[in-house]
mmCIF file of C-alpha atoms in Angstrom:
data_model
loop_
_atom_site.group_PDB
_atom_site.id
_atom_site.type_symbol
_atom_site.label_atom_id
_atom_site.label_comp_id
_atom_site.label_asym_id
_atom_site.label_seq_id
_atom_site.Cartn_x
_atom_site.Cartn_y
_atom_site.Cartn_z
ATOM 1 C CA MET A 120 19.200 -2.722 1.266
ATOM 2 C CA LYS A 121 16.166 -3.842 -0.729
ATOM 3 C CA THR A 122 13.998 -1.567 -2.855
ATOM 4 C CA VAL A 123 10.245 -1.433 -2.316
ATOM 5 C CA VAL A 124 7.989 0.397 -4.779
ATOM 6 C CA ILE A 125 5.329 2.473 -3.035
ATOM 7 C CA HIS A 126 1.941 2.603 -4.741
ATOM 8 C CA ASP A 127 -0.267 5.447 -3.475
ATOM 9 C CA PRO A 128 -4.055 4.999 -3.939
ATOM 10 C CA THR A 129 -4.989 8.047 -1.830
ATOM 11 C CA LEU A 130 -6.956 9.559 -4.738
ATOM 12 C CA ARG A 131 -8.831 6.307 -5.400
ATOM 13 C CA ASP A 132 -9.263 4.287 -2.205
ATOM 14 C CA GLY A 133 -9.622 7.475 -0.190
ATOM 15 C CA GLN A 134 -12.715 8.344 -2.215
ATOM 16 C CA HIS A 135 -14.676 5.770 -0.173
ATOM 17 C CA ALA A 136 -14.327 7.982 2.898
ATOM 18 C CA VAL A 137 -15.915 11.002 1.211
ATOM 19 C CA ARG A 138 -18.451 9.156 -0.931
ATOM 20 C CA HIS A 139 -16.381 9.747 -4.069
ATOM 21 C CA GLN A 140 -16.717 13.548 -3.896
ATOM 22 C CA LEU A 141 -13.118 14.675 -4.395
ATOM 23 C CA THR A 142 -12.943 17.667 -6.751
ATOM 24 C CA ALA A 143 -10.591 18.152 -9.669
ATOM 25 C CA ALA A 144 -8.741 20.843 -7.693
ATOM 26 C CA ALA A 145 -8.207 18.460 -4.774
ATOM 27 C CA LEU A 146 -7.011 15.705 -7.093
ATOM 28 C CA ARG A 147 -4.568 18.051 -8.789
ATOM 29 C CA GLY A 148 -3.216 19.460 -5.536
ATOM 30 C CA TYR A 149 -2.500 16.101 -3.953
ATOM 31 C CA ALA A 150 -1.061 14.648 -7.163
ATOM 32 C CA GLU A 151 1.374 17.570 -7.387
ATOM 33 C CA ALA A 152 2.409 17.103 -3.749
ATOM 34 C CA ALA A 153 2.915 13.335 -4.130
ATOM 35 C CA ASP A 154 4.884 13.898 -7.333
ATOM 36 C CA ALA A 155 7.120 16.449 -5.607
ATOM 37 C CA ALA A 156 7.791 13.930 -2.819
ATOM 38 C CA GLY A 157 8.921 11.302 -5.316
ATOM 39 C CA VAL A 158 6.062 8.849 -4.793
ATOM 40 C CA PRO A 159 6.602 6.346 -7.634
ATOM 41 C CA VAL A 160 2.969 5.536 -8.486
ATOM 42 C CA VAL A 161 -0.168 7.626 -7.848
ATOM 43 C CA GLU A 162 -3.533 5.921 -8.365
ATOM 44 C CA VAL A 163 -6.699 7.897 -9.127
ATOM 45 C CA GLY A 164 -10.373 7.122 -9.691
ATOM 46 C CA HIS A 165 -13.756 6.391 -8.183
ATOM 47 C CA GLY A 166 -13.350 4.332 -5.028
ATOM 48 C CA ASN A 167 -14.665 1.245 -6.829
ATOM 49 C CA GLY A 168 -12.584 1.958 -9.892
ATOM 50 C CA LEU A 169 -13.139 2.729 -13.550
ATOM 51 C CA GLY A 170 -16.767 2.825 -14.639
ATOM 52 C CA ALA A 171 -18.103 2.464 -11.094
ATOM 53 C CA SER A 172 -19.748 5.875 -10.618
ATOM 54 C CA SER A 173 -23.400 4.903 -10.125
ATOM 55 C CA LEU A 174 -26.404 5.231 -7.868
ATOM 56 C CA GLN A 175 -25.644 1.843 -6.328
ATOM 57 C CA VAL A 176 -22.197 2.659 -4.939
ATOM 58 C CA GLY A 177 -22.212 6.460 -5.296
ATOM 59 C CA ARG A 178 -21.841 8.934 -8.101
ATOM 60 C CA ALA A 179 -18.468 10.626 -8.235
ATOM 61 C CA ALA A 180 -18.183 14.412 -8.258
ATOM 62 C CA VAL A 181 -15.788 14.151 -11.211
ATOM 63 C CA SER A 182 -15.945 11.883 -14.271
ATOM 64 C CA ASP A 183 -13.304 9.215 -14.891
ATOM 65 C CA ASP A 184 -12.066 11.187 -17.893
ATOM 66 C CA LEU A 185 -11.584 14.383 -15.892
ATOM 67 C CA MET A 186 -9.967 12.556 -12.972
ATOM 68 C CA LEU A 187 -7.443 10.877 -15.240
ATOM 69 C CA SER A 188 -6.646 13.935 -17.351
ATOM 70 C CA THR A 189 -6.274 16.155 -14.267
ATOM 71 C CA VAL A 190 -3.862 13.848 -12.487
ATOM 72 C CA ARG A 191 -1.955 13.055 -15.691
ATOM 73 C CA GLU A 192 -1.227 16.770 -16.134
ATOM 74 C CA ALA A 193 -0.130 17.097 -12.498
ATOM 75 C CA LEU A 194 2.376 14.231 -12.540
ATOM 76 C CA ARG A 195 5.777 15.167 -13.936
ATOM 77 C CA HIS A 196 7.760 12.270 -12.508
ATOM 78 C CA SER A 197 5.349 9.824 -10.848
ATOM 79 C CA ARG A 198 3.556 7.183 -12.863
ATOM 80 C CA MET A 199 -0.254 7.254 -12.948
ATOM 81 C CA ALA A 200 -2.346 4.210 -12.067
ATOM 82 C CA ALA A 201 -6.001 3.248 -12.281
ATOM 83 C CA PHE A 202 -8.040 0.400 -10.824
ATOM 84 C CA MET A 203 -10.898 -1.622 -12.261
ATOM 85 C CA LEU A 204 -13.305 -4.209 -10.932
ATOM 86 C CA PRO A 205 -14.749 -6.438 -13.667
ATOM 87 C CA GLY A 206 -18.507 -5.922 -13.696
ATOM 88 C CA TRP A 207 -18.194 -2.236 -12.855
ATOM 89 C CA GLY A 208 -15.620 -1.360 -15.461
ATOM 90 C CA THR A 209 -15.415 -2.651 -19.022
ATOM 91 C CA SER A 210 -12.833 -3.055 -21.746
ATOM 92 C CA ASP A 211 -13.916 0.324 -23.096
ATOM 93 C CA ASP A 212 -13.082 1.909 -19.736
ATOM 94 C CA LEU A 213 -9.626 0.357 -19.910
ATOM 95 C CA ARG A 214 -9.080 1.718 -23.412
ATOM 96 C CA LYS A 215 -10.114 5.210 -22.298
ATOM 97 C CA ALA A 216 -7.753 5.042 -19.323
ATOM 98 C CA ILE A 217 -4.907 3.986 -21.589
ATOM 99 C CA GLY A 218 -5.783 6.874 -23.893
ATOM 100 C CA HIS A 219 -5.307 9.262 -20.967
ATOM 101 C CA GLY A 220 -1.760 8.018 -20.483
ATOM 102 C CA THR A 221 -2.347 5.661 -17.562
ATOM 103 C CA ASP A 222 0.899 3.792 -16.912
ATOM 104 C CA VAL A 223 -0.341 1.041 -14.575
ATOM 105 C CA ILE A 224 -3.778 -0.546 -14.378
ATOM 106 C CA ARG A 225 -4.829 -2.934 -11.653
ATOM 107 C CA ILE A 226 -7.610 -5.450 -12.087
ATOM 108 C CA GLY A 227 -9.211 -6.375 -8.783
ATOM 109 C CA VAL A 228 -11.057 -9.679 -8.318
ATOM 110 C CA HIS A 229 -12.351 -11.704 -5.404
ATOM 111 C CA CYS A 230 -9.488 -13.849 -4.170
ATOM 112 C CA THR A 231 -10.815 -17.099 -5.686
ATOM 113 C CA GLU A 232 -12.191 -15.670 -8.948
ATOM 114 C CA THR A 233 -9.035 -14.872 -10.896
ATOM 115 C CA SER A 234 -10.581 -16.028 -14.177
ATOM 116 C CA LEU A 235 -12.633 -12.816 -14.199
ATOM 117 C CA ALA A 236 -9.430 -10.888 -14.846
ATOM 118 C CA GLU A 237 -8.216 -12.934 -17.826
ATOM 119 C CA ARG A 238 -9.833 -10.946 -20.630
ATOM 120 C CA HIS A 239 -8.847 -7.584 -19.153
ATOM 121 C CA LEU A 240 -5.255 -8.582 -18.436
ATOM 122 C CA ASP A 241 -4.979 -9.826 -22.005
ATOM 123 C CA LEU A 242 -6.205 -6.466 -23.327
ATOM 124 C CA LEU A 243 -3.674 -4.575 -21.198
ATOM 125 C CA ARG A 244 -0.893 -6.809 -22.439
ATOM 126 C CA GLU A 245 -1.911 -6.146 -26.046
ATOM 127 C CA ARG A 246 -1.885 -2.380 -25.371
ATOM 128 C CA ASP A 247 1.548 -2.532 -23.712
ATOM 129 C CA THR A 248 0.202 -1.156 -20.414
ATOM 130 C CA GLU A 249 1.622 -2.469 -17.141
ATOM 131 C CA ALA A 250 -0.999 -4.851 -15.784
ATOM 132 C CA HIS A 251 -1.447 -5.822 -12.145
ATOM 133 C CA CYS A 252 -3.935 -8.207 -10.556
ATOM 134 C CA VAL A 253 -4.966 -7.929 -6.909
ATOM 135 C CA LEU A 254 -6.844 -10.641 -5.032
ATOM 136 C CA MET A 255 -9.397 -8.987 -2.752
ATOM 137 C CA MET A 256 -10.857 -10.213 0.559
ATOM 138 C CA SER A 257 -7.761 -12.387 0.728
ATOM 139 C CA HIS A 258 -8.462 -13.584 4.278
ATOM 140 C CA MET A 259 -11.124 -15.834 2.743
ATOM 141 C CA ALA A 260 -8.501 -18.059 1.095
ATOM 142 C CA THR A 261 -5.580 -20.116 2.374
ATOM 143 C CA PRO A 262 -1.991 -19.244 1.464
ATOM 144 C CA ASP A 263 -1.885 -22.134 -0.997
ATOM 145 C CA GLU A 264 -5.144 -21.057 -2.650
ATOM 146 C CA LEU A 265 -3.882 -17.498 -3.009
ATOM 147 C CA ALA A 266 -0.622 -18.738 -4.499
ATOM 148 C CA GLU A 267 -2.553 -20.835 -7.017
ATOM 149 C CA HIS A 268 -4.720 -17.907 -8.101
ATOM 150 C CA ALA A 269 -1.751 -15.541 -8.213
ATOM 151 C CA ALA A 270 0.040 -17.943 -10.550
ATOM 152 C CA ARG A 271 -3.062 -18.069 -12.761
ATOM 153 C CA ALA A 272 -3.122 -14.268 -12.945
ATOM 154 C CA VAL A 273 0.498 -14.237 -14.049
ATOM 155 C CA GLY A 274 -0.396 -16.772 -16.704
ATOM 156 C CA TYR A 275 -3.097 -14.387 -17.926
ATOM 157 C CA GLY A 276 -0.534 -11.607 -18.294
ATOM 158 C CA ALA A 277 -0.267 -9.900 -14.890
ATOM 159 C CA GLU A 278 3.130 -8.249 -14.459
ATOM 160 C CA ALA A 279 2.596 -7.936 -10.698
ATOM 161 C CA VAL A 280 0.154 -9.769 -8.459
ATOM 162 C CA GLY A 281 -0.786 -9.649 -4.832
ATOM 163 C CA ILE A 282 -3.382 -9.391 -2.120
ATOM 164 C CA MET A 283 -5.651 -6.851 -0.508
ATOM 165 C CA ASP A 284 -6.472 -7.269 3.170
ATOM 166 C CA SER A 285 -9.820 -5.721 2.284
ATOM 167 C CA ALA A 286 -11.365 -6.187 5.723
ATOM 168 C CA GLY A 287 -8.259 -5.359 7.761
ATOM 169 C CA HIS A 288 -8.438 -8.860 9.244
ATOM 170 C CA PHE A 289 -4.813 -9.999 9.099
ATOM 171 C CA LEU A 290 -2.082 -10.121 11.712
ATOM 172 C CA PRO A 291 1.581 -10.049 10.612
ATOM 173 C CA GLN A 292 1.969 -13.827 10.693
ATOM 174 C CA ASP A 293 -1.043 -14.161 8.367
ATOM 175 C CA VAL A 294 0.576 -11.775 5.894
ATOM 176 C CA THR A 295 3.944 -13.510 6.105
ATOM 177 C CA ALA A 296 2.385 -16.867 5.259
ATOM 178 C CA ARG A 297 0.402 -15.550 2.300
ATOM 179 C CA ILE A 298 3.069 -13.335 0.760
ATOM 180 C CA GLY A 299 5.626 -16.103 1.219
ATOM 181 C CA ALA A 300 3.406 -18.610 -0.569
ATOM 182 C CA ILE A 301 2.726 -16.234 -3.458
ATOM 183 C CA ARG A 302 6.377 -15.233 -3.723
ATOM 184 C CA ALA A 303 7.331 -18.897 -4.083
ATOM 185 C CA ALA A 304 4.716 -19.408 -6.824
ATOM 186 C CA VAL A 305 5.411 -16.443 -9.140
ATOM 187 C CA ASP A 306 8.381 -14.647 -10.655
ATOM 188 C CA VAL A 307 6.831 -11.163 -10.810
ATOM 189 C CA PRO A 308 6.635 -8.478 -8.089
ATOM 190 C CA VAL A 309 4.195 -9.237 -5.283
ATOM 191 C CA ILE A 310 1.769 -6.580 -3.993
ATOM 192 C CA PHE A 311 0.376 -5.980 -0.513
ATOM 193 C CA HIS A 312 -2.465 -3.569 0.266
ATOM 194 C CA GLY A 313 -3.436 -3.231 3.924
ATOM 195 C CA HIS A 314 -6.381 -1.849 5.854
ATOM 196 C CA ASN A 315 -6.191 -0.652 9.434
ATOM 197 C CA ASN A 316 -9.273 -2.102 11.140
ATOM 198 C CA LEU A 317 -7.203 -3.769 13.854
ATOM 199 C CA GLY A 318 -4.471 -1.120 13.871
ATOM 200 C CA MET A 319 -2.065 -3.502 12.141
ATOM 201 C CA ALA A 320 -1.752 -2.002 8.651
ATOM 202 C CA VAL A 321 1.814 -0.667 9.001
ATOM 203 C CA ALA A 322 3.031 -3.782 10.831
ATOM 204 C CA ASN A 323 1.373 -5.999 8.231
ATOM 205 C CA SER A 324 2.941 -3.998 5.390
ATOM 206 C CA VAL A 325 6.402 -4.342 6.923
ATOM 207 C CA ALA A 326 5.795 -8.078 7.333
ATOM 208 C CA ALA A 327 4.814 -8.225 3.654
ATOM 209 C CA ALA A 328 8.015 -6.470 2.584
ATOM 210 C CA GLN A 329 10.114 -8.765 4.765
ATOM 211 C CA ALA A 330 8.356 -11.781 3.217
ATOM 212 C CA GLY A 331 9.268 -10.617 -0.280
ATOM 213 C CA ALA A 332 6.556 -8.200 -1.433
ATOM 214 C CA GLY A 333 8.084 -5.651 -3.794
ATOM 215 C CA ILE A 334 5.098 -3.292 -4.076
ATOM 216 C CA ILE A 335 3.422 -1.893 -0.958
ATOM 217 C CA ASP A 336 0.361 0.369 -0.916
ATOM 218 C CA GLY A 337 -0.266 3.279 1.410
ATOM 219 C CA CYS A 338 -2.547 6.333 1.594
ATOM 220 C CA ALA A 339 -1.834 9.762 3.043
ATOM 221 C CA ARG A 340 -3.116 9.876 6.628
ATOM 222 C CA GLY A 341 -4.519 6.403 5.945
ATOM 223 C CA PHE A 342 -7.312 8.037 3.901
ATOM 224 C CA GLY A 343 -9.941 5.383 3.213
ATOM 225 C CA ALA A 344 -13.198 3.797 4.317
ATOM 226 C CA GLY A 345 -13.746 2.968 7.979
ATOM 227 C CA ALA A 346 -10.430 2.709 9.815
ATOM 228 C CA GLY A 347 -8.649 3.547 6.582
ATOM 229 C CA ASN A 348 -5.629 2.129 4.785
ATOM 230 C CA THR A 349 -1.962 1.822 5.643
ATOM 231 C CA GLN A 350 -0.774 5.302 6.663
ATOM 232 C CA LEU A 351 1.740 6.218 3.983
ATOM 233 C CA GLU A 352 3.760 8.846 5.836
ATOM 234 C CA VAL A 353 4.315 6.349 8.671
ATOM 235 C CA LEU A 354 4.917 3.366 6.412
ATOM 236 C CA VAL A 355 7.748 4.942 4.408
ATOM 237 C CA PRO A 356 10.073 5.885 7.303
ATOM 238 C CA VAL A 357 9.348 2.589 9.063
ATOM 239 C CA LEU A 358 10.312 0.675 5.923
ATOM 240 C CA GLU A 359 13.461 2.797 5.621
ATOM 241 C CA ARG A 360 14.403 2.053 9.237
ATOM 242 C CA THR A 361 13.778 -1.632 8.592
ATOM 243 C CA GLY A 362 16.281 -1.673 5.738
ATOM 244 C CA PHE A 363 14.179 -0.961 2.647
ATOM 245 C CA VAL A 364 14.731 1.810 0.106
ATOM 246 C CA THR A 365 11.656 3.694 -1.164
ATOM 247 C CA GLY A 366 13.275 6.693 -2.873
ATOM 248 C CA ILE A 367 10.660 9.015 -1.337
ATOM 249 C CA ASP A 368 11.571 12.339 0.271
ATOM 250 C CA LEU A 369 10.287 12.292 3.852
ATOM 251 C CA TYR A 370 9.616 16.023 4.196
ATOM 252 C CA GLY A 371 7.856 16.092 0.841
ATOM 253 C CA LEU A 372 5.751 13.117 1.903
ATOM 254 C CA LEU A 373 4.832 14.817 5.185
ATOM 255 C CA ASP A 374 3.829 17.921 3.213
ATOM 256 C CA ALA A 375 1.626 15.782 0.967
ATOM 257 C CA ALA A 376 0.006 14.182 4.020
ATOM 258 C CA GLU A 377 -0.707 17.592 5.520
ATOM 259 C CA PHE A 378 -2.290 18.693 2.238
ATOM 260 C CA ALA A 379 -4.427 15.555 2.242
ATOM 261 C CA GLU A 380 -5.641 16.139 5.792
ATOM 262 C CA ARG A 381 -6.383 19.783 5.070
ATOM 263 C CA GLU A 382 -7.936 19.480 1.600
ATOM 264 C CA LEU A 383 -9.198 15.941 1.034
ATOM 265 C CA MET A 384 -10.873 14.738 4.219
ATOM 266 C CA PRO A 385 -13.148 16.049 6.972
ATOM 267 C CA ALA A 386 -10.881 14.244 9.464
ATOM 268 C CA PRO A 387 -8.314 11.436 9.308
ATOM 269 C CA PRO A 388 -9.794 7.930 9.746
ATOM 270 C CA VAL A 389 -9.844 6.397 13.199
ATOM 271 C CA THR A 390 -9.936 2.820 14.403
ATOM 272 C CA GLY A 391 -13.426 3.007 15.885
ATOM 273 C CA SER A 392 -15.584 0.303 17.417
ATOM 274 C CA LEU A 393 -17.311 -0.726 14.190
ATOM 275 C CA SER A 394 -14.025 -0.778 12.308
ATOM 276 C CA ILE A 395 -12.593 -3.167 14.894
ATOM 277 C CA VAL A 396 -15.659 -5.388 14.690
ATOM 278 C CA SER A 397 -15.629 -5.411 10.884
ATOM 279 C CA GLY A 398 -11.950 -6.397 10.964
ATOM 280 C CA LEU A 399 -12.593 -9.222 13.415
ATOM 281 C CA ALA A 400 -15.611 -10.365 11.396
ATOM 282 C CA GLY A 401 -13.707 -10.160 8.103
ATOM 283 C CA VAL A 402 -16.203 -7.787 6.483
ATOM 284 C CA PHE A 403 -15.386 -4.846 4.205
ATOM 285 C CA SER A 404 -15.578 -1.723 6.372
ATOM 286 C CA GLY A 405 -17.146 0.214 3.501
ATOM 287 C CA PHE A 406 -20.419 -1.363 4.686
ATOM 288 C CA LYS A 407 -20.292 0.844 7.786
ATOM 289 C CA HIS A 408 -22.715 3.628 6.776
ATOM 290 C CA GLU A 409 -25.379 1.260 5.454
ATOM 291 C CA VAL A 410 -25.054 -1.075 8.446
ATOM 292 C CA LEU A 411 -25.465 1.839 10.828
ATOM 293 C CA GLN A 412 -28.523 3.232 9.051
ATOM 294 C CA GLN A 413 -30.361 -0.061 8.773
ATOM 295 C CA SER A 414 -29.426 -1.215 12.275
ATOM 296 C CA GLN A 415 -30.708 1.996 13.827
ATOM 297 C CA ARG A 416 -34.003 1.747 11.976
ATOM 298 C CA ALA A 417 -34.487 -1.861 13.098
ATOM 299 C CA GLY A 418 -33.212 -1.395 16.640
ATOM 300 C CA VAL A 419 -30.460 -4.014 16.409
ATOM 301 C CA ASP A 420 -26.815 -3.786 17.428
ATOM 302 C CA PRO A 421 -24.672 -2.921 14.363
ATOM 303 C CA ARG A 422 -21.833 -4.974 15.834
ATOM 304 C CA ASP A 423 -24.047 -8.048 15.630
ATOM 305 C CA VAL A 424 -24.834 -7.178 12.017
ATOM 306 C CA PHE A 425 -21.140 -7.171 11.118
ATOM 307 C CA PHE A 426 -20.571 -10.539 12.746
ATOM 308 C CA GLU A 427 -23.632 -11.926 10.959
ATOM 309 C CA LEU A 428 -22.318 -10.603 7.636
ATOM 310 C CA GLY A 429 -18.995 -12.236 8.420
ATOM 311 C CA ARG A 430 -20.724 -15.537 9.048
ATOM 312 C CA CYS A 431 -22.412 -15.165 5.643
ATOM 313 C CA GLN A 432 -18.986 -14.358 4.088
ATOM 314 C CA ALA A 433 -20.294 -11.125 2.584
ATOM 315 C CA ILE A 434 -17.924 -9.407 0.176
ATOM 316 C CA ALA A 435 -17.738 -5.885 -1.252
ATOM 317 C CA GLY A 436 -20.584 -5.403 -3.689
ATOM 318 C CA GLN A 437 -22.985 -7.543 -1.656
ATOM 319 C CA GLU A 438 -24.568 -4.666 0.229
ATOM 320 C CA ASP A 439 -27.916 -6.328 -0.494
ATOM 321 C CA LEU A 440 -27.079 -8.829 2.275
ATOM 322 C CA ILE A 441 -27.215 -6.089 4.927
ATOM 323 C CA PRO A 442 -31.050 -5.870 5.120
ATOM 324 C CA ASP A 443 -31.217 -9.694 5.216
ATOM 325 C CA ALA A 444 -28.811 -9.786 8.159
ATOM 326 C CA VAL A 445 -30.669 -6.988 9.952
ATOM 327 C CA ALA A 446 -34.041 -8.672 9.407
ATOM 328 C CA ALA A 447 -32.731 -12.022 10.631
ATOM 329 C CA LEU A 448 -31.313 -10.484 13.803
ATOM 330 C CA SER A 449 -34.577 -8.601 14.408
ATOM 331 C CA ALA A 450 -36.428 -11.889 14.197
ATOM 332 C CA GLY A 451 -33.913 -13.673 16.402
ATOM 333 C CA GLU A 452 -32.797 -15.839 13.481
ATOM 334 C CA ARG A 453 -29.789 -16.209 11.219
ATOM 335 C CA ALA A 454 -29.549 -14.867 7.697
ATOM 336 C CA VAL A 455 -29.523 -17.549 5.005
#
């Protein structure tokens, strides 16, 4: 039996699905339920991480300080985690998070831009805070490239490193190849974070664990943008049946998932048409609302917009490419 550490970003990644409007009461309630279930790590924050509340990507209903202090008070056994994207968050945001008792902080970077994490990982190491680095949009790099960047992150001080299937593009064999390559290149725990655009998030997460990933992410009811993330209350028993130990109480986890469905979300995410297309195109499904709005105004097929954005290799944070893609399709051309 092998142990897998479950990392639960329901209260951070799930924010994308409700435009970052979770209340302090909702955060507290879910954190208490996850803690009671024995979830090892509970992540909280704006969907785009520390310091990201803004007009560009959405103002959160609750400040970073209140989110962190609320969840810290609610967790008696679970560790608390936060997430930061360089450019949105700063070193000051990291220091504030550490001051609130954050146990684990993840630095997210585009899969081939690991150098952006160096300064922040160094700060976390100096402050004796567990530092992770996750390589986002990881379908845009080969297994060898991901292994190279993962090794660099470890050299910068990451105590765990891994990949996000940000667009829900992978199949299990893709995950196996990438996790295997990273596992061979580093001597720290390897992370996998899946999205469910093609309905493969649980299968991909199991493949990651079987390939050597020691930290697997999952959200209650798959709470997240578009088709959502790996569904936590399915993932845990499937991992257990596959021979992995999570240490999580199943009934407690099911109770937490029911709380999440009742109190956090209008409805659980579904694998809809645009989510499937965004997964096939390799485009972050968080673009969905903006793609729909602009496509409808211009009278173009939003599915074509996603494939055009995929051709342009658009990544999260490049929402400004959506009007270019829409305009190009309207004119019967290709975006630059």
